[in-house]
CSV table of C-alpha atoms and ligand atoms in Angstrom, one decimal:
chain,number,residue,atom,x,y,z
A,1,MET,CA,16.9,-14.3,28.0
A,2,ARG,CA,16.2,-12.5,24.7
A,3,SER,CA,19.1,-11.2,22.7
A,4,VAL,CA,19.6,-7.5,22.0
A,5,LYS,CA,18.7,-8.0,18.4
A,6,GLU,CA,15.3,-9.7,19.4
A,7,GLN,CA,14.5,-6.8,21.7
A,8,GLU,CA,15.4,-4.3,18.9
A,9,GLU,CA,13.1,-6.3,16.5
A,10,GLU,CA,10.2,-6.0,19.1
A,11,LEU,CA,10.6,-2.3,19.5
A,12,PHE,CA,11.1,-1.4,15.8
A,13,PRO,CA,9.3,-4.2,13.8
A,14,SER,CA,9.3,-3.7,10.0
A,15,THR,CA,8.1,-5.5,6.9
A,16,PRO,CA,11.0,-7.6,5.4
A,17,GLY,CA,11.7,-5.8,2.1
A,18,LYS,CA,13.8,-6.6,-0.9
A,19,VAL,CA,16.8,-4.5,0.3
A,20,LYS,CA,18.5,-5.5,3.5
A,21,ILE,CA,19.4,-2.5,5.9
A,22,GLU,CA,23.2,-2.9,6.8
A,23,ARG,CA,23.8,-3.3,10.6
A,24,ALA,CA,26.1,-0.8,12.3
A,25,HIS,CA,28.5,-3.4,13.9
A,26,GLY,CA,31.3,-2.9,11.3
A,27,ILE,CA,31.0,0.8,11.9
A,28,ASN,CA,31.5,0.4,15.6
A,29,ARG,CA,34.9,-1.5,15.1
A,30,GLN,CA,36.2,1.2,12.9
A,31,PHE,CA,35.2,3.8,15.3
A,32,HIS,CA,37.3,2.3,18.2
A,33,ARG,CA,40.3,2.0,15.9
A,34,CYS,CA,40.2,5.7,14.8
A,35,PHE,CA,39.4,7.4,18.1
A,36,ALA,CA,41.6,5.7,20.6
A,37,SER,CA,42.8,8.8,22.5
A,38,THR,CA,40.6,9.9,25.5
A,39,SER,CA,40.5,13.7,24.7
A,40,THR,CA,39.6,13.0,21.0
A,41,MET,CA,37.0,10.4,22.2
A,42,PHE,CA,35.4,13.1,24.5
A,43,LEU,CA,35.2,15.7,21.6
A,44,TRP,CA,33.7,13.2,19.3
A,45,ALA,CA,31.4,12.0,22.0
A,46,LEU,CA,30.1,15.7,22.5
A,47,PHE,CA,29.8,16.1,18.8
A,48,LEU,CA,27.8,13.0,18.4
A,49,ILE,CA,25.5,13.7,21.3
A,50,THR,CA,24.8,17.2,19.7
A,51,LEU,CA,24.3,15.5,16.3
A,52,THR,CA,21.9,12.9,17.6
A,53,ALA,CA,19.9,15.4,19.6
A,54,SER,CA,19.4,17.5,16.4
A,55,TYR,CA,18.6,14.5,14.4
A,56,LEU,CA,15.9,13.3,16.9
A,57,SER,CA,14.3,16.8,17.1
A,58,PHE,CA,14.3,17.0,13.2
A,59,GLN,CA,12.9,13.5,12.9
A,60,SER,CA,9.9,14.4,15.2
A,61,PHE,CA,9.0,17.0,12.6
A,62,VAL,CA,9.2,15.0,9.5
A,63,SER,CA,8.6,11.4,10.4
A,64,THR,CA,8.4,9.0,13.3
A,65,SER,CA,8.1,5.7,14.7
A,66,SER,CA,7.7,4.4,18.3
A,67,ARG,CA,11.1,5.7,19.0
A,68,PHE,CA,9.6,9.2,19.2
A,69,LEU,CA,6.3,8.4,21.1
A,70,SER,CA,7.1,10.7,23.9
A,71,SER,CA,7.6,13.9,21.8
A,72,SER,CA,4.9,16.4,22.4
A,73,ALA,CA,5.6,18.0,19.0
A,74,TRP,CA,4.7,14.7,17.4
A,75,ASP,CA,1.5,14.4,19.5
A,76,ARG,CA,0.6,17.8,18.2
A,77,GLN,CA,1.2,16.9,14.6
A,78,ILE,CA,-1.1,13.8,14.9
A,79,ARG,CA,-3.9,15.8,16.5
A,80,GLU,CA,-3.8,18.5,13.9
A,81,SER,CA,-3.5,16.1,11.0
A,82,ALA,CA,-6.5,14.1,12.3
A,83,ALA,CA,-8.8,17.0,12.8
A,84,PRO,CA,-11.3,17.6,10.0
A,85,VAL,CA,-11.6,21.2,8.7
A,86,ARG,CA,-15.2,20.8,7.4
A,87,SER,CA,-18.3,20.3,9.7
A,88,GLN,CA,-19.3,16.7,10.0
A,89,GLY,CA,-15.9,15.7,8.5
A,90,LEU,CA,-14.3,12.5,9.0
A,91,SER,CA,-11.1,11.8,10.8
A,92,VAL,CA,-9.3,8.9,9.0
A,93,LEU,CA,-6.2,6.9,9.8
A,94,VAL,CA,-5.0,5.8,6.4
A,95,THR,CA,-2.5,2.9,6.5
A,96,GLY,CA,-0.2,2.4,3.6
A,97,ALA,CA,-0.7,6.3,3.0
A,98,ALA,CA,2.6,6.6,1.1
A,99,GLY,CA,1.4,3.7,-1.2
A,100,PHE,CA,-0.2,4.1,-4.4
A,101,VAL,CA,-3.9,3.9,-3.5
A,102,GLY,CA,-3.1,5.3,0.0
A,103,SER,CA,-1.7,8.4,-1.2
A,104,HIS,CA,-4.3,9.3,-3.8
A,105,CYS,CA,-7.1,8.5,-1.3
A,106,SER,CA,-5.4,10.7,1.4
A,107,LEU,CA,-5.1,13.6,-0.9
A,108,ALA,CA,-8.8,13.2,-1.9
A,109,LEU,CA,-9.9,13.0,1.6
A,110,ARG,CA,-8.0,16.1,2.7
A,111,LYS,CA,-9.2,18.1,-0.4
A,112,ARG,CA,-12.8,17.7,0.8
A,113,GLY,CA,-11.8,18.7,4.4
A,114,ASP,CA,-11.5,15.4,6.2
A,115,GLY,CA,-8.8,14.9,8.8
A,116,VAL,CA,-6.1,12.4,7.8
A,117,VAL,CA,-3.2,10.7,9.6
A,118,GLY,CA,-1.1,8.3,7.4
A,119,LEU,CA,0.9,5.4,8.5
A,120,ASP,CA,3.6,3.7,6.4
A,121,ASN,CA,6.7,1.5,7.0
A,122,PHE,CA,8.2,2.8,3.8
A,123,ASN,CA,9.6,-0.9,3.0
A,124,SER,CA,11.8,-1.6,0.0
A,125,TYR,CA,9.5,-4.0,-1.8
A,126,TYR,CA,9.7,-1.2,-4.6
A,127,ASP,CA,11.8,1.9,-4.8
A,128,PRO,CA,11.2,3.8,-1.4
A,129,SER,CA,12.0,7.2,-3.1
A,130,LEU,CA,8.7,7.1,-4.8
A,131,LYS,CA,7.0,6.5,-1.5
A,132,ARG,CA,9.0,9.5,-0.1
A,133,ALA,CA,7.9,11.5,-3.1
A,134,ARG,CA,4.2,10.7,-2.4
A,135,GLN,CA,4.8,11.5,1.3
A,136,ALA,CA,6.2,15.0,0.3
A,137,LEU,CA,3.0,15.5,-1.7
A,138,LEU,CA,0.9,14.6,1.3
A,139,SER,CA,3.0,16.9,3.5
A,140,ARG,CA,2.3,19.8,1.2
A,141,SER,CA,-1.5,19.2,1.9
A,142,SER,CA,-0.8,19.1,5.7
A,143,ILE,CA,-1.1,15.3,6.0
A,144,PHE,CA,1.3,13.9,8.5
A,145,VAL,CA,2.5,10.3,7.6
A,146,VAL,CA,3.9,8.3,10.6
A,147,ASP,CA,6.9,6.2,9.7
A,148,GLY,CA,6.0,3.0,11.4
A,149,ASP,CA,5.0,-0.6,11.1
A,150,LEU,CA,1.4,-2.1,11.6
A,151,ASN,CA,2.8,-4.6,13.8
A,152,ASP,CA,4.0,-2.0,16.2
A,153,ARG,CA,1.0,-2.3,18.7
A,154,ARG,CA,2.4,0.4,21.0
A,155,LEU,CA,2.5,2.9,18.2
A,156,LEU,CA,-1.0,1.9,17.0
A,157,SER,CA,-2.5,2.3,20.6
A,158,LYS,CA,-0.7,5.6,20.9
A,159,LEU,CA,-2.2,6.9,17.6
A,160,PHE,CA,-5.8,5.9,18.7
A,161,SER,CA,-5.2,7.5,22.2
A,162,LEU,CA,-4.2,10.8,20.4
A,163,ALA,CA,-7.0,10.9,17.9
A,164,PRO,CA,-10.6,9.8,18.0
A,165,PHE,CA,-10.5,8.4,14.4
A,166,SER,CA,-14.1,7.9,13.0
A,167,HIS,CA,-12.6,5.6,10.2
A,168,VAL,CA,-9.6,3.5,9.3
A,169,LEU,CA,-8.8,3.1,5.7
A,170,HIS,CA,-6.5,0.2,5.9
A,171,LEU,CA,-4.5,0.0,2.7
A,172,GLY,CA,-1.1,-1.0,4.0
A,173,ALA,CA,-0.2,-4.5,2.7
A,174,GLN,CA,2.4,-6.6,1.0
A,175,ALA,CA,1.1,-6.3,-2.5
A,176,GLY,CA,2.2,-8.3,-5.7
A,177,VAL,CA,0.8,-11.7,-6.8
A,178,ARG,CA,4.1,-13.4,-8.0
A,179,TYR,CA,6.5,-12.0,-5.3
A,180,ALA,CA,4.8,-14.2,-2.8
A,181,VAL,CA,6.7,-17.3,-4.0
A,182,GLU,CA,10.0,-15.4,-3.3
A,183,ASN,CA,9.1,-13.9,0.0
A,184,PRO,CA,6.1,-15.6,1.6
A,185,SER,CA,6.8,-14.4,5.2
A,186,SER,CA,6.4,-10.7,4.2
A,187,TYR,CA,2.7,-11.5,3.2
A,188,VAL,CA,2.1,-13.2,6.6
A,189,HIS,CA,3.8,-10.4,8.4
A,190,SER,CA,1.8,-7.5,6.8
A,191,ASN,CA,-1.5,-9.1,5.4
A,192,ILE,CA,-2.1,-11.4,8.4
A,193,ALA,CA,-0.2,-10.3,11.5
A,194,GLY,CA,-0.3,-6.6,10.6
A,195,LEU,CA,-4.1,-6.8,10.0
A,196,VAL,CA,-4.8,-8.6,13.3
A,197,SER,CA,-2.6,-5.9,15.0
A,198,LEU,CA,-4.7,-3.1,13.5
A,199,LEU,CA,-8.0,-4.7,14.2
A,200,GLU,CA,-6.9,-5.2,17.9
A,201,ALA,CA,-6.1,-1.6,18.1
A,202,ALA,CA,-9.4,-0.6,16.4
A,203,ARG,CA,-11.5,-2.8,18.6
A,204,SER,CA,-9.9,-1.4,21.7
A,205,ALA,CA,-10.3,2.2,20.6
A,206,ASP,CA,-13.0,4.4,22.1
A,207,PRO,CA,-14.7,5.4,20.0
A,208,GLN,CA,-14.4,2.3,17.7
A,209,PRO,CA,-13.7,3.4,14.1
A,210,ALA,CA,-15.4,1.8,11.1
A,211,VAL,CA,-12.7,-0.1,9.1
A,212,ILE,CA,-12.6,-0.1,5.3
A,213,TRP,CA,-9.8,-2.2,3.9
A,214,ALA,CA,-8.3,-3.6,0.7
A,215,SER,CA,-9.0,-7.0,-0.2
A,216,SER,CA,-8.3,-8.0,-3.8
A,217,SER,CA,-9.8,-9.5,-7.0
A,218,SER,CA,-7.2,-12.3,-6.5
A,219,VAL,CA,-9.6,-14.0,-4.0
A,220,TYR,CA,-11.6,-15.3,-6.9
A,221,GLY,CA,-8.6,-17.5,-7.7
A,222,LEU,CA,-9.6,-20.3,-10.0
A,223,ASN,CA,-13.1,-19.2,-10.2
A,224,ASP,CA,-14.1,-19.4,-13.9
A,225,LYS,CA,-17.6,-18.0,-13.7
A,226,SER,CA,-17.5,-14.7,-15.4
A,227,PRO,CA,-18.0,-11.9,-14.3
A,228,PHE,CA,-16.9,-12.4,-10.7
A,229,SER,CA,-19.8,-11.6,-8.2
A,230,GLU,CA,-19.2,-11.1,-4.4
A,231,SER,CA,-21.4,-14.2,-3.9
A,232,ASP,CA,-19.1,-16.4,-6.1
A,233,ARG,CA,-16.7,-19.0,-4.6
A,234,THR,CA,-13.4,-17.6,-3.2
A,235,ASP,CA,-12.1,-20.8,-1.7
A,236,ARG,CA,-9.5,-21.6,-4.4
A,237,PRO,CA,-6.8,-19.0,-4.3
A,238,ALA,CA,-4.0,-19.4,-6.8
A,239,SER,CA,-1.4,-17.5,-4.8
A,240,LEU,CA,-0.3,-16.9,-1.2
A,241,TYR,CA,-1.1,-13.2,-1.8
A,242,ALA,CA,-4.7,-14.2,-2.6
A,243,ALA,CA,-4.8,-16.6,0.4
A,244,THR,CA,-3.7,-13.9,2.8
A,245,LYS,CA,-6.5,-11.5,1.3
A,246,LYS,CA,-9.0,-14.3,1.6
A,247,ALA,CA,-7.8,-14.8,5.2
A,248,GLY,CA,-8.2,-11.1,5.9
A,249,GLU,CA,-11.9,-11.4,4.8
A,250,ALA,CA,-12.4,-14.1,7.4
A,251,ILE,CA,-10.3,-12.3,10.1
A,252,THR,CA,-12.3,-9.1,9.7
A,253,HIS,CA,-15.5,-11.1,9.9
A,254,THR,CA,-14.5,-12.4,13.3
A,255,TYR,CA,-13.8,-8.9,14.5
A,256,ASN,CA,-17.2,-7.7,13.2
A,257,HIS,CA,-18.9,-10.7,15.0
A,258,ILE,CA,-17.1,-10.6,18.3
A,259,TYR,CA,-16.4,-6.8,18.8
A,260,GLY,CA,-19.0,-5.1,16.7
A,261,LEU,CA,-16.5,-3.5,14.3
A,262,SER,CA,-18.1,-2.1,11.2
A,263,ILE,CA,-16.2,-3.7,8.3
A,264,THR,CA,-16.0,-3.0,4.6
A,265,GLY,CA,-13.7,-5.0,2.4
A,266,LEU,CA,-13.0,-3.8,-1.2
A,267,ARG,CA,-11.8,-6.3,-3.8
A,268,PHE,CA,-9.8,-4.0,-6.1
A,269,PHE,CA,-9.2,-5.1,-9.6
A,270,THR,CA,-5.6,-4.4,-11.0
A,271,VAL,CA,-5.5,-0.7,-10.1
A,272,TYR,CA,-3.3,1.4,-12.3
A,273,GLY,CA,-2.5,5.2,-12.9
A,274,PRO,CA,0.0,8.0,-12.2
A,275,MET,CA,2.3,7.6,-9.2
A,276,GLY,CA,1.4,3.9,-9.4
A,277,ARG,CA,3.4,0.7,-8.3
A,278,PRO,CA,6.7,0.2,-10.2
A,279,ASP,CA,6.2,-3.7,-9.7
A,280,MET,CA,3.1,-3.8,-11.8
A,281,ALA,CA,3.1,-4.9,-15.5
A,282,TYR,CA,1.9,-1.5,-17.1
A,283,PHE,CA,4.7,0.3,-15.1
A,284,SER,CA,7.6,-2.1,-15.6
A,285,PHE,CA,6.7,-2.4,-19.4
A,286,THR,CA,6.7,1.4,-19.7
A,287,LYS,CA,10.3,1.5,-18.1
A,288,ALA,CA,11.5,-1.4,-20.3
A,289,ILE,CA,9.9,-0.1,-23.6
A,290,LEU,CA,11.6,3.3,-23.0
A,291,ALA,CA,14.9,1.6,-22.3
A,292,GLY,CA,14.7,-0.5,-25.4
A,293,LYS,CA,14.7,-3.7,-23.3
A,294,PRO,CA,12.6,-6.7,-24.0
A,295,ILE,CA,9.3,-7.3,-22.0
A,296,THR,CA,7.9,-10.7,-21.2
A,297,ILE,CA,4.2,-11.2,-21.9
A,298,TYR,CA,2.8,-14.3,-20.2
A,299,ARG,CA,0.2,-16.5,-22.0
A,300,GLY,CA,-2.3,-19.1,-20.7
A,301,LYS,CA,-3.2,-22.5,-21.8
A,302,ASN,CA,-3.3,-22.9,-25.6
A,303,ARG,CA,-1.5,-19.7,-25.9
A,304,ALA,CA,-4.5,-17.8,-24.8
A,305,ASP,CA,-3.9,-14.1,-24.0
A,306,LEU,CA,-4.2,-13.3,-20.4
A,307,ALA,CA,-6.7,-10.4,-19.5
A,308,ARG,CA,-7.3,-8.0,-16.5
A,309,ASP,CA,-10.1,-5.8,-15.6
A,310,PHE,CA,-7.7,-2.8,-15.2
A,311,THR,CA,-9.2,-0.1,-13.1
A,312,TYR,CA,-8.2,3.5,-13.0
A,313,ILE,CA,-7.0,5.0,-9.7
A,314,ASP,CA,-9.5,8.0,-9.7
A,315,ASP,CA,-12.4,5.4,-9.9
A,316,ILE,CA,-10.9,3.4,-7.1
A,317,VAL,CA,-10.5,6.7,-5.0
A,318,ARG,CA,-14.2,7.4,-5.5
A,319,GLY,CA,-15.2,3.8,-4.5
A,320,CYS,CA,-13.1,4.2,-1.3
A,321,LEU,CA,-14.5,7.5,-0.3
A,322,ALA,CA,-18.0,6.4,-0.9
A,323,SER,CA,-17.3,3.4,1.2
A,324,LEU,CA,-16.2,5.6,4.0
A,325,ASP,CA,-19.2,7.7,3.6
A,326,THR,CA,-21.7,4.8,3.8
A,327,ALA,CA,-20.0,2.6,6.4
A,328,GLY,CA,-22.3,2.2,9.4
A,329,GLU,CA,-20.9,2.8,12.9
A,330,SER,CA,-19.1,0.2,15.0
A,331,THR,CA,-21.1,-0.9,17.9
A,332,GLY,CA,-18.6,-2.0,20.5
A,333,THR,CA,-17.1,-0.4,23.6
A,334,GLY,CA,-14.7,-1.9,26.1
A,335,GLY,CA,-14.2,-4.9,24.2
A,336,LYS,CA,-18.0,-5.9,23.9
A,337,LYS,CA,-20.4,-5.1,21.1
A,338,SER,CA,-23.9,-3.7,22.0
A,339,GLY,CA,-25.3,-5.0,18.7
A,340,PRO,CA,-24.7,-6.2,15.1
A,341,ALA,CA,-22.5,-3.9,13.0
A,342,PRO,CA,-22.3,-3.9,9.2
A,343,TYR,CA,-20.0,-6.4,7.3
A,344,ARG,CA,-19.8,-5.5,3.7
A,345,ILE,CA,-17.7,-6.7,0.6
A,346,PHE,CA,-17.7,-5.0,-2.7
A,347,ASN,CA,-15.9,-5.5,-6.1
A,348,LEU,CA,-14.3,-2.3,-7.2
A,349,GLY,CA,-13.4,-3.1,-10.9
A,350,ASN,CA,-13.9,-1.5,-14.4
A,351,THR,CA,-16.2,-4.3,-15.9
A,352,SER,CA,-14.4,-4.4,-19.3
A,353,PRO,CA,-11.3,-6.8,-19.2
A,354,VAL,CA,-8.5,-5.9,-21.5
A,355,THR,CA,-5.8,-8.5,-22.8
A,356,VAL,CA,-2.1,-7.9,-21.8
A,357,PRO,CA,-1.1,-7.6,-25.5
A,358,THR,CA,-3.7,-4.9,-26.0
A,359,LEU,CA,-2.3,-3.1,-22.9
A,360,VAL,CA,1.1,-3.3,-24.5
A,361,SER,CA,-0.1,-1.8,-27.8
A,362,ILE,CA,-1.8,1.1,-26.0
A,363,LEU,CA,1.5,1.9,-24.2
A,364,GLU,CA,3.4,1.7,-27.5
A,365,LYS,CA,1.0,4.2,-29.0
A,366,HIS,CA,1.3,6.7,-26.1
A,367,LEU,CA,5.1,6.2,-25.8
A,368,ARG,CA,5.5,6.3,-29.6
A,369,LEU,CA,7.9,3.4,-29.4
A,370,LYS,CA,7.7,-0.3,-30.2
A,371,ALA,CA,8.1,-2.9,-27.5
A,372,LYS,CA,10.4,-5.8,-27.9
A,373,LYS,CA,8.2,-8.7,-26.9
A,374,LYS,CA,8.9,-12.1,-25.6
A,375,LEU,CA,5.9,-14.3,-25.4
A,376,VAL,CA,6.2,-17.0,-22.7
A,377,GLU,CA,3.9,-19.5,-21.0
A,378,MET,CA,2.4,-18.4,-17.8
A,379,PRO,CA,5.0,-19.5,-15.1
A,380,GLY,CA,2.4,-20.9,-12.7
A,381,ASN,CA,3.5,-18.9,-9.8
A,382,GLY,CA,0.3,-17.4,-8.8
A,383,ASP,CA,-1.3,-15.8,-11.9
A,384,VAL,CA,-5.0,-16.3,-13.0
A,385,PRO,CA,-6.0,-16.2,-16.7
A,386,PHE,CA,-8.4,-13.3,-16.5
A,387,THR,CA,-10.3,-11.2,-14.1
A,388,HIS,CA,-13.7,-9.5,-14.7
A,389,ALA,CA,-15.7,-7.6,-12.1
A,390,ASN,CA,-19.5,-7.6,-11.6
A,391,ILE,CA,-20.0,-4.2,-9.9
A,392,SER,CA,-23.7,-4.1,-9.6
A,393,LEU,CA,-23.5,-4.4,-5.7
A,394,ALA,CA,-21.0,-1.4,-5.4
A,395,MET,CA,-23.2,0.6,-8.0
A,396,ALA,CA,-26.4,0.0,-5.9
A,397,GLU,CA,-24.9,0.6,-2.5
A,398,LEU,CA,-22.0,3.1,-3.1
A,399,GLY,CA,-23.1,4.7,-6.3
A,400,TYR,CA,-19.8,3.5,-7.7
A,401,LYS,CA,-19.4,4.0,-11.4
A,402,PRO,CA,-16.0,3.8,-13.2
A,403,THR,CA,-15.6,6.4,-15.9
A,404,THR,CA,-12.1,5.9,-17.2
A,405,ASN,CA,-11.2,3.3,-19.8
A,406,LEU,CA,-7.7,1.8,-20.2
A,407,GLU,CA,-6.8,3.9,-23.2
A,408,THR,CA,-7.6,7.2,-21.4
A,409,GLY,CA,-6.1,6.0,-18.1
A,410,LEU,CA,-2.9,4.8,-19.7
A,411,LYS,CA,-2.5,8.1,-21.5
A,412,LYS,CA,-2.6,9.9,-18.2
A,413,PHE,CA,-0.2,7.4,-16.8
A,414,VAL,CA,2.4,7.8,-19.5
A,415,LYS,CA,2.2,11.6,-19.2
A,416,TRP,CA,2.9,11.4,-15.5
A,417,TYR,CA,5.8,8.8,-16.1
A,418,LEU,CA,7.5,10.9,-18.7
A,419,SER,CA,7.3,14.0,-16.7
A,420,TYR,CA,8.3,12.4,-13.3
A,421,TYR,CA,11.3,10.5,-14.7
A,422,GLY,CA,12.3,13.3,-17.1
A,423,HIS,CA,11.9,11.4,-20.3
A,424,SER,CA,10.6,12.4,-23.8
A,425,ARG,CA,7.9,10.7,-25.8
A,426,GLY,CA,9.3,8.7,-28.7
A,427,ARG,CA,12.9,8.8,-27.5
A,428,LYS,CA,14.6,5.9,-25.9
A,429,THR,CA,16.4,6.3,-22.6
A,430,ASN,CA,19.8,4.8,-21.7
A,431,LEU,CA,18.5,3.2,-18.4
B,501,UGB,O1,-6.3,-7.1,-8.7
B,501,UGB,C1,-5.6,-7.6,-7.8
B,501,UGB,O2,-6.0,-8.1,-7.0
B,501,UGB,C2,-4.1,-7.7,-8.0
B,501,UGB,O3,-3.9,-6.7,-9.2
B,501,UGB,C3,-2.4,-6.7,-9.5
B,501,UGB,O4,-2.0,-8.1,-9.9
B,501,UGB,P1,-1.9,-8.5,-11.4
B,501,UGB,O5,-3.3,-8.4,-11.9
B,501,UGB,O6,-1.2,-9.7,-11.4
B,501,UGB,O7,-1.2,-7.2,-12.0
B,501,UGB,P2,0.2,-7.0,-12.8
B,501,UGB,O8,1.3,-7.7,-11.9
B,501,UGB,O9,0.3,-5.7,-13.2
B,501,UGB,O10,0.0,-8.1,-14.0
B,501,UGB,C4,-1.1,-7.8,-14.9
B,501,UGB,C5,-1.0,-8.8,-16.1
B,501,UGB,O11,0.2,-8.7,-16.7
B,501,UGB,C6,0.8,-10.0,-16.8
B,501,UGB,N1,2.3,-9.8,-16.7
B,501,UGB,C7,2.9,-9.3,-15.6
B,501,UGB,C8,4.3,-9.2,-15.6
B,501,UGB,C9,5.0,-9.5,-16.7
B,501,UGB,O12,6.3,-9.4,-16.7
B,501,UGB,N2,4.4,-10.0,-17.8
B,501,UGB,C10,3.1,-10.2,-17.8
B,501,UGB,O13,2.5,-10.7,-18.8
B,501,UGB,C11,0.3,-10.8,-15.7
B,501,UGB,O14,0.4,-12.2,-15.8
B,501,UGB,C12,-1.0,-10.2,-15.5
B,501,UGB,O15,-1.9,-11.0,-16.4
B,501,UGB,C13,-1.6,-6.2,-8.3
B,501,UGB,O16,-0.3,-6.3,-8.6
B,501,UGB,C14,-1.9,-7.1,-7.0
B,501,UGB,O17,-1.2,-6.6,-5.9
B,501,UGB,C15,-3.4,-7.3,-6.9
B,501,UGB,O18,-3.9,-6.0,-6.2
C-alpha cells in the first residue's frame, strides 16, 4: 500500500527546489498539547473550518493547483484568460509564465490581443518573490497564472478540456547549466518527465495545439565549429542541463512523428534583460558589485576568456511570437495523425559573442562602480568556452532580426535592477 506521503506527492507534484518546505507534523503535536479541553477544541475547530473555507475561496481567485479543480470560479478564469480579444487571435497556454522569458512573452501576446493562460510551479530554484512579482504584473494585464506543476497530468488535461488552446508556448523548465551537478533529478523531473507530461496532454487535446518550446544553445556542447548552425553536431552535451534539452529535441520529434504534433524548438542563447533570472552571471554580478563583494570570473584553457552570444529579452520575445505565428497546424485527432506536421528548430541568438570580462566592464560603467574580480579556471561543471549563433534560418523563416546589443541591453537591465531593488547608481548597498 502507498503511504500518505506518496499519495500526497502524486496529487501535488512539484519540482524539487533549493528551499525545502517544512512539513506540518511538528505543528500538529503542539496543537494537541495546547488545545486539550473539548470545548476549546470545538471552538478552535469551528474557527479553523471558517478560516480554511475563506482561504480556499480566496485561493480560487488568485492561484490554483489540482486542489481547486472543481471550482467553477477557477474554470471561468481559465476560459476568460484563454479567450483572444482580437479576431483571429491565438489562444496560448504559456508554461513557465512566471519565469523570465515566460512573463515577457505572455505580456507581449496579451498586448496584441491574444488569449493567454499561464502555468508555473513557482519553485524555489531562485527567489520565488520575483516570480510572484511577475505574476502580479501579468494579473494586471488580465492573465491568469495557474499555480501547478507540469507533472500534474490531471491538471493539464483539465486545462485543455476548459480551453481549446491553439498553441502551447512551453518555457517551463529547470534552467541553469552548473546547478545540474548539484540537483540532477530536478532536470529530469522538469525537462524530461514534465515535457512528456505536457506532450501527452497536447497530443490528446482536441484540437491539438501547435507546440513551441525552449531548447537551448547548450545543445551544441563541445561543438567547436563557429558560428553554431542548426545542422551542426549536437551529440556532445557538456552538462546534464544540455543533455535534457537535447533529449527534449528527440522527444518532441517522436510526438511529431507519431501523433502529428506541430513542433518548433527554439535554441535560446544566454537570454538577459529586465526582470531576468537572478542565477545568471549578469544578474548575480550586478548584485555583488553593488554590495562591494567579489565576483568570480571563469577562464578557459590557457587563460582564454569565456564568451557568450548574449541575447536581449525583447529580441527573444519577437522570435517566440514569430514562431507562434508561423507554426503550421498539428494534424492529429484521437491519438492518430492524419498527415505529417511541421518539425522545426531555430537558433535565437544575437550573432555577436562578447567575453565575460567585457560584460563585467559594461556593468561597471552603468553601475558607476568597480568590481572586485577573482579570475579562476573554469571549474569543469558544465560550462562551454563560447557560444555563437548562426541565425540565418530564423531570419529567413521567422523574419527574426535581433536589434539590441549588450551595451544597450545591460543599460536597460541596470536601470530596472536599481529601481526594482531601490538602489542608487554609484552607491554601494549593504546587502
Ligand atoms: O544559452 C543557454 O542555453 C544557457 O544560457 C545561460 O547559461 P550560461 O550561458 O552559462 O549563462 P550564465 O550562467 O549567465 O553564464 C554566462 C557566462 O558567465 C560565466 N560565469 C558565470 C557565473 C560566474 O560566477 N562566473 C562566470 O564567469 C559562465 O562561465 C558563462 O561563460 C542560462 O543560464 C541557461 O539556462 C541556458 O539557457
